[in-house]
Coordinates of C-alpha atoms in Angstrom, one line a residue:
M943 CA -110.2 16.1 -54.2
G944 CA -114.0 15.9 -55.6
D945 CA -113.7 11.8 -55.7
A946 CA -115.5 10.2 -53.0
L947 CA -114.0 8.4 -49.9
E948 CA -115.2 5.2 -50.6
E949 CA -113.4 4.4 -54.1
P950 CA -109.3 4.3 -53.3
W951 CA -107.3 6.8 -55.2
W952 CA -105.7 3.4 -57.5
E953 CA -108.6 2.6 -58.9
T954 CA -110.2 5.6 -60.0
L955 CA -106.8 6.0 -61.9
S956 CA -107.7 2.7 -63.5
A957 CA -110.6 3.4 -64.8
T958 CA -109.4 7.1 -66.0
G959 CA -106.5 5.2 -67.9
R960 CA -104.0 5.9 -65.5
P961 CA -101.8 3.0 -64.3
G962 CA -103.8 1.2 -61.0
K963 CA -101.9 -0.4 -58.2
N964 CA -101.7 -3.3 -60.4
D965 CA -99.6 -1.5 -62.7
F966 CA -97.4 1.1 -60.2
C967 CA -96.7 -2.9 -58.4
S968 CA -95.4 -4.3 -61.9
D969 CA -93.5 -1.2 -63.2
F970 CA -91.3 -0.8 -59.4
L971 CA -91.0 -4.8 -59.1
P972 CA -87.6 -4.8 -61.3
L973 CA -86.1 -2.3 -59.1
K974 CA -87.3 -4.4 -56.2
N975 CA -85.5 -7.1 -57.0
F976 CA -82.2 -5.5 -58.0
L977 CA -82.6 -2.8 -54.5
F978 CA -83.2 -6.1 -52.4
D979 CA -81.4 -9.1 -53.4
P980 CA -81.1 -11.7 -50.7
S981 CA -77.8 -12.6 -52.1
D982 CA -76.5 -9.3 -52.6
D983 CA -76.7 -9.1 -48.8
E984 CA -75.7 -11.7 -48.5
A985 CA -72.6 -11.6 -50.1
I986 CA -72.0 -7.5 -48.6
D987 CA -72.3 -9.5 -45.2
K988 CA -69.5 -12.2 -46.4
A989 CA -67.6 -9.3 -47.4
S990 CA -67.9 -7.4 -44.6
D991 CA -67.4 -10.0 -42.1
N992 CA -63.9 -10.7 -44.3
R993 CA -62.9 -7.3 -43.7
T994 CA -63.5 -7.4 -39.5
A995 CA -61.9 -10.6 -39.3
P996 CA -58.2 -9.8 -39.1
H997 CA -58.9 -7.3 -37.3
Q998 CA -60.6 -9.3 -34.6
D999 CA -58.0 -11.3 -34.4
A1000 CA -55.2 -9.1 -34.5
D1001 CA -57.2 -7.0 -31.2
S1002 CA -57.6 -10.6 -29.2
K1003 CA -54.1 -11.5 -29.8
P1004 CA -52.2 -9.9 -26.8
P1005 CA -49.5 -7.5 -27.7
V1006 CA -45.9 -8.9 -27.9
T1007 CA -43.7 -6.9 -25.4
K1008 CA -39.9 -6.1 -26.5
K1009 CA -36.7 -6.6 -24.4
R1010 CA -35.2 -3.0 -24.2
K1011 CA -31.5 -3.5 -23.7
Q1012 CA -29.9 -2.3 -21.1
T1013 CA -28.2 0.6 -21.9
T1014 CA -24.3 0.5 -21.2
E1015 CA -22.4 3.6 -20.8
C1016 CA -19.0 4.2 -22.5
F1017 CA -15.9 6.4 -21.2
L1018 CA -14.0 7.9 -23.0
S1019 CA -10.3 8.2 -21.6
Q1020 CA -8.5 11.8 -21.7
P1021 CA -6.0 12.6 -22.6
E1022 CA -4.5 14.7 -19.3
E1023 CA -5.5 11.2 -17.5
K1024 CA -3.5 9.2 -20.0
Q1025 CA -0.6 11.7 -18.6
E1026 CA -1.8 11.5 -15.2
S1027 CA -1.4 7.4 -14.8
T1028 CA 2.2 7.7 -17.3
V1029 CA 3.3 9.9 -14.4
K1030 CA 2.0 7.6 -11.9
A1031 CA 3.3 4.5 -13.2
K1032 CA 6.9 6.5 -13.6
R1033 CA 6.9 7.6 -10.2
R1034 CA 6.4 3.8 -9.2
K1035 CA 9.5 2.4 -11.3
K1036 CA 11.6 4.9 -9.7
K1037 CA 15.1 3.1 -7.8
K1038 CA 14.8 2.0 -4.6
I1039 CA 17.8 2.2 -2.4
S1040 CA 17.6 -1.7 -2.0
D1041 CA 17.1 -2.1 -6.0
I1042 CA 20.2 -0.1 -6.4
L1043 CA 22.5 -2.0 -3.7
E1044 CA 20.5 -5.7 -4.8
K1045 CA 22.8 -4.8 -8.5
S1046 CA 26.0 -3.3 -6.2
A1047 CA 28.6 -5.2 -5.3
P1048 CA 28.6 -5.2 -1.7
K1049 CA 31.7 -2.5 -0.1
P1050 CA 33.1 -3.1 3.3
G1051 CA 32.9 0.2 5.3
V1052 CA 35.5 2.1 6.1
P1053 CA 36.7 4.9 9.0
A1054 CA 35.6 7.2 5.9
D1055 CA 32.1 6.3 6.0
L1056 CA 31.4 7.9 9.2
Q1057 CA 33.1 10.4 8.9
N1058 CA 31.3 11.7 5.9
L1059 CA 28.1 11.1 7.9
L1060 CA 28.8 13.0 10.9
S1061 CA 29.9 16.0 8.7
Q1062 CA 27.2 15.7 6.3
H1063 CA 24.7 15.6 9.3
F1064 CA 26.3 18.3 11.9
G1065 CA 26.7 21.0 8.7
E1066 CA 23.8 22.2 8.1
N1067 CA 23.0 22.9 12.3
R1068 CA 26.4 23.7 13.3
S1069 CA 29.3 26.2 13.1
V1070 CA 33.1 25.6 11.8
I1071 CA 34.4 25.1 15.1
E1072 CA 31.4 22.6 16.5
I1073 CA 32.0 20.5 13.2
E1074 CA 35.9 20.6 13.9
E1075 CA 35.2 19.0 17.9
L1076 CA 33.2 16.4 16.2
K1077 CA 35.2 15.1 13.8
L1078 CA 36.7 11.9 14.5
S1079 CA 40.8 11.2 13.4
D1080 CA 41.9 7.9 11.8
S1081 CA 43.5 6.8 15.4
C1082 CA 40.3 6.6 17.1
F1083 CA 39.3 4.0 14.5
L1084 CA 39.7 -0.2 15.1
P1085 CA 40.6 -1.8 11.8
A1086 CA 37.3 -2.6 9.5
N1087 CA 36.2 -6.0 8.7
D1088 CA 37.0 -6.4 5.2
L1089 CA 34.1 -9.4 4.8
T1090 CA 36.3 -12.0 5.4
H1091 CA 35.8 -12.5 8.7
S1092 CA 33.4 -13.7 11.3
F1093 CA 31.9 -11.8 13.8
S1094 CA 34.2 -14.1 16.9
S1095 CA 37.1 -14.3 14.4
Y1096 CA 37.0 -10.3 14.1
L1097 CA 36.3 -9.6 17.8
K1098 CA 39.9 -11.5 18.3
E1099 CA 41.6 -10.0 16.0
I1100 CA 40.5 -6.1 17.1
C1101 CA 41.4 -7.5 21.1
P1102 CA 44.2 -9.7 20.7
K1103 CA 44.0 -8.6 24.9
W1104 CA 40.7 -9.6 25.6
A1105 CA 41.3 -12.4 28.3
K1106 CA 43.2 -9.5 30.5
L1107 CA 40.8 -6.9 29.6
R1108 CA 37.9 -9.3 31.4
K1109 CA 39.9 -9.7 34.9
N1110 CA 40.4 -6.7 35.1
H1111 CA 36.9 -5.0 34.8
K1112 CA 34.8 -5.5 38.0
E1113 CA 33.0 -2.0 37.7
K1114 CA 29.6 -2.2 37.8
K1115 CA 27.0 0.0 35.5
S1116 CA 29.5 -0.5 32.6
V1117 CA 30.8 -2.8 29.7
V1118 CA 34.0 -3.3 28.1
M1119 CA 33.0 -4.2 25.0
L1120 CA 30.1 -2.0 23.8
V1121 CA 28.2 -3.7 20.5
I1122 CA 25.2 -1.8 18.3
C1123 CA 23.3 -3.2 15.9
S1124 CA 19.9 -2.5 14.1
S1125 CA 17.6 -4.5 16.2
A1126 CA 17.2 -7.0 18.6
L1127 CA 16.8 -10.2 16.1
R1128 CA 20.2 -8.7 15.0
S1129 CA 21.2 -8.5 18.3
L1130 CA 20.7 -12.4 19.8
E1131 CA 22.5 -13.1 16.6
L1132 CA 25.5 -11.9 16.9
I1133 CA 25.6 -13.1 20.9
K1134 CA 25.2 -16.4 19.2
S1135 CA 28.1 -15.9 16.7
M1136 CA 30.2 -14.3 19.5
T1137 CA 30.5 -17.4 21.8
A1138 CA 34.1 -18.5 20.5
F1139 CA 35.5 -14.8 21.8
K1140 CA 33.7 -14.6 24.5
G1141 CA 34.3 -17.4 26.7
D1142 CA 32.8 -17.0 30.2
C1143 CA 32.1 -13.7 30.4
R1144 CA 29.0 -11.9 31.0
V1145 CA 27.1 -10.4 28.1
L1146 CA 23.8 -8.2 28.5
K1147 CA 20.9 -7.9 26.1
L1148 CA 20.6 -3.7 26.0
F1149 CA 17.3 -3.7 23.1
A1150 CA 13.9 -2.8 24.0
K1151 CA 12.3 -5.6 23.0
H1152 CA 10.8 -7.6 26.1
I1153 CA 12.6 -6.3 28.4
K1154 CA 12.1 -3.2 30.6
I1155 CA 14.3 -0.6 30.7
K1156 CA 14.3 -0.9 34.9
E1157 CA 15.6 -4.8 34.7
Q1158 CA 18.1 -3.9 32.4
M1159 CA 18.9 -1.0 35.5
N1160 CA 18.3 -3.3 37.8
M1161 CA 21.2 -6.2 36.7
L1162 CA 23.8 -3.7 35.8
E1163 CA 23.5 -2.1 38.8
K1164 CA 23.8 -5.8 40.8
G1165 CA 26.1 -7.6 38.5
V1166 CA 29.4 -6.8 36.8
F1167 CA 29.1 -7.5 33.2
H1168 CA 32.0 -7.6 30.3
I1169 CA 29.5 -7.2 27.1
G1170 CA 26.0 -5.1 25.8
V1171 CA 24.8 -5.7 22.1
G1172 CA 21.8 -3.5 21.7
T1173 CA 19.9 -1.0 19.6
P1174 CA 21.2 2.4 20.3
G1175 CA 18.0 3.5 21.2
R1176 CA 17.5 1.8 24.3
V1177 CA 22.2 2.3 25.1
K1178 CA 20.9 5.9 24.5
A1179 CA 17.7 5.7 27.4
L1180 CA 20.2 3.7 29.6
V1181 CA 23.2 6.6 29.4
E1182 CA 20.4 8.9 29.3
Q1183 CA 19.3 7.5 33.2
D1184 CA 22.7 7.1 34.4
G1185 CA 21.8 3.6 34.2
L1186 CA 25.0 3.2 32.3
F1187 CA 28.3 4.8 32.1
L1188 CA 30.8 4.3 29.3
N1189 CA 33.6 5.4 31.3
S1190 CA 35.0 2.2 31.3
T1191 CA 34.3 1.2 27.7
K1192 CA 37.0 0.2 25.7
Y1193 CA 35.5 -1.0 22.6
M1194 CA 32.7 0.4 20.5
I1195 CA 31.4 -1.8 17.1
L1196 CA 29.1 -1.0 15.2
D1197 CA 27.1 -4.0 12.4
W1198 CA 27.6 -1.2 10.0
N1199 CA 28.1 -3.6 6.7
W1200 CA 25.2 -5.9 7.8
R1201 CA 22.1 -5.8 5.5
D1202 CA 18.2 -6.8 6.5
Q1203 CA 16.0 -8.4 4.4
K1204 CA 15.6 -5.3 2.2
L1205 CA 19.2 -5.2 1.7
R1206 CA 19.1 -2.1 3.9
R1207 CA 22.2 -1.1 6.7
M1208 CA 22.0 0.1 10.1
M1209 CA 22.5 3.9 8.1
D1210 CA 20.8 3.2 5.9
I1211 CA 17.5 2.9 8.6
P1212 CA 16.2 6.9 9.4
E1213 CA 15.3 6.0 12.4
I1214 CA 18.8 3.8 14.1
K1215 CA 20.9 6.6 11.9
K1216 CA 19.0 9.3 14.2
E1217 CA 20.1 7.4 17.4
T1218 CA 23.5 6.2 16.6
I1219 CA 24.7 9.4 15.9
D1220 CA 23.0 10.9 18.9
L1221 CA 24.6 8.4 20.8
L1222 CA 27.9 9.1 19.6
E1223 CA 27.4 13.0 19.9
M1224 CA 26.3 12.0 23.7
S1225 CA 29.8 10.6 25.1
I1226 CA 31.2 8.6 22.1
I1227 CA 33.5 11.0 20.4
K1228 CA 34.6 12.4 23.4
L1229 CA 35.6 9.6 24.8
C1230 CA 37.2 8.8 21.1
R1231 CA 39.6 12.0 20.9
E1232 CA 40.3 11.2 24.4
G1233 CA 42.2 8.4 23.6
S1234 CA 40.3 5.9 25.9
L1235 CA 37.7 4.4 23.5
K1236 CA 38.4 2.6 20.4
L1237 CA 35.4 2.4 17.4
G1238 CA 35.3 -0.3 14.8
L1239 CA 33.6 -1.5 12.3
F1240 CA 31.8 -4.7 11.3

């Protein structure tokens, strides 16, 4: 560094034969032009813009949300459930009494039907001696209806001396003829259908629908009635409360063959069957065995 400070170093180099300022710059000018070409910068910028453009467009678009399908549950039937369903279906298809009776031809009731019914009912809980006392012989029965009679014609056939019996009956709390059926509506039908037979005799309704038992007891106590038509439950209650005595009763008619809308007879209904058998056991069977009362199956 022995050179003077006033002289620049590049001037001294030129004087000594070394490259000076202008020579140094002229040597690097082609490199400068190659490295810093403005056209190249513009091309680079355009390329970078083209690369970033799709990213910007993709970012600028709102995200598309896909609708998810609702999941549906699938239930696989098990063989056990199928077996249960088939069993239930078979149970539902079991034949009912009404189905069997609808296909079969109607058969008129006979005294043997009532005797078999009583023996089946008392056979489990009664001794041999008690069962013998509850049996009814054929002489205890009136001719059965063969399904060709109306109610009036049937009563005329089994009671040819009805006019005489009606005149001689003067006792209160009793009736000459007792008709037992399954319902109050059926009782009204039978009362209407016996118009040709009853004449001017008095008929008493013996069922529970719209009629209190005290009213029936008062009517039996104050007046004389020849025919009583009703249900076994109410007749049994009147007998138990001493509102009706059966000592003067000569005929008891069971509405045996009639069927309701479900094709059931009165003995096919458990409640009516039980009440009828209880009524028979209470006093009817004893009176029949003594010969003072006869049973008829209409």
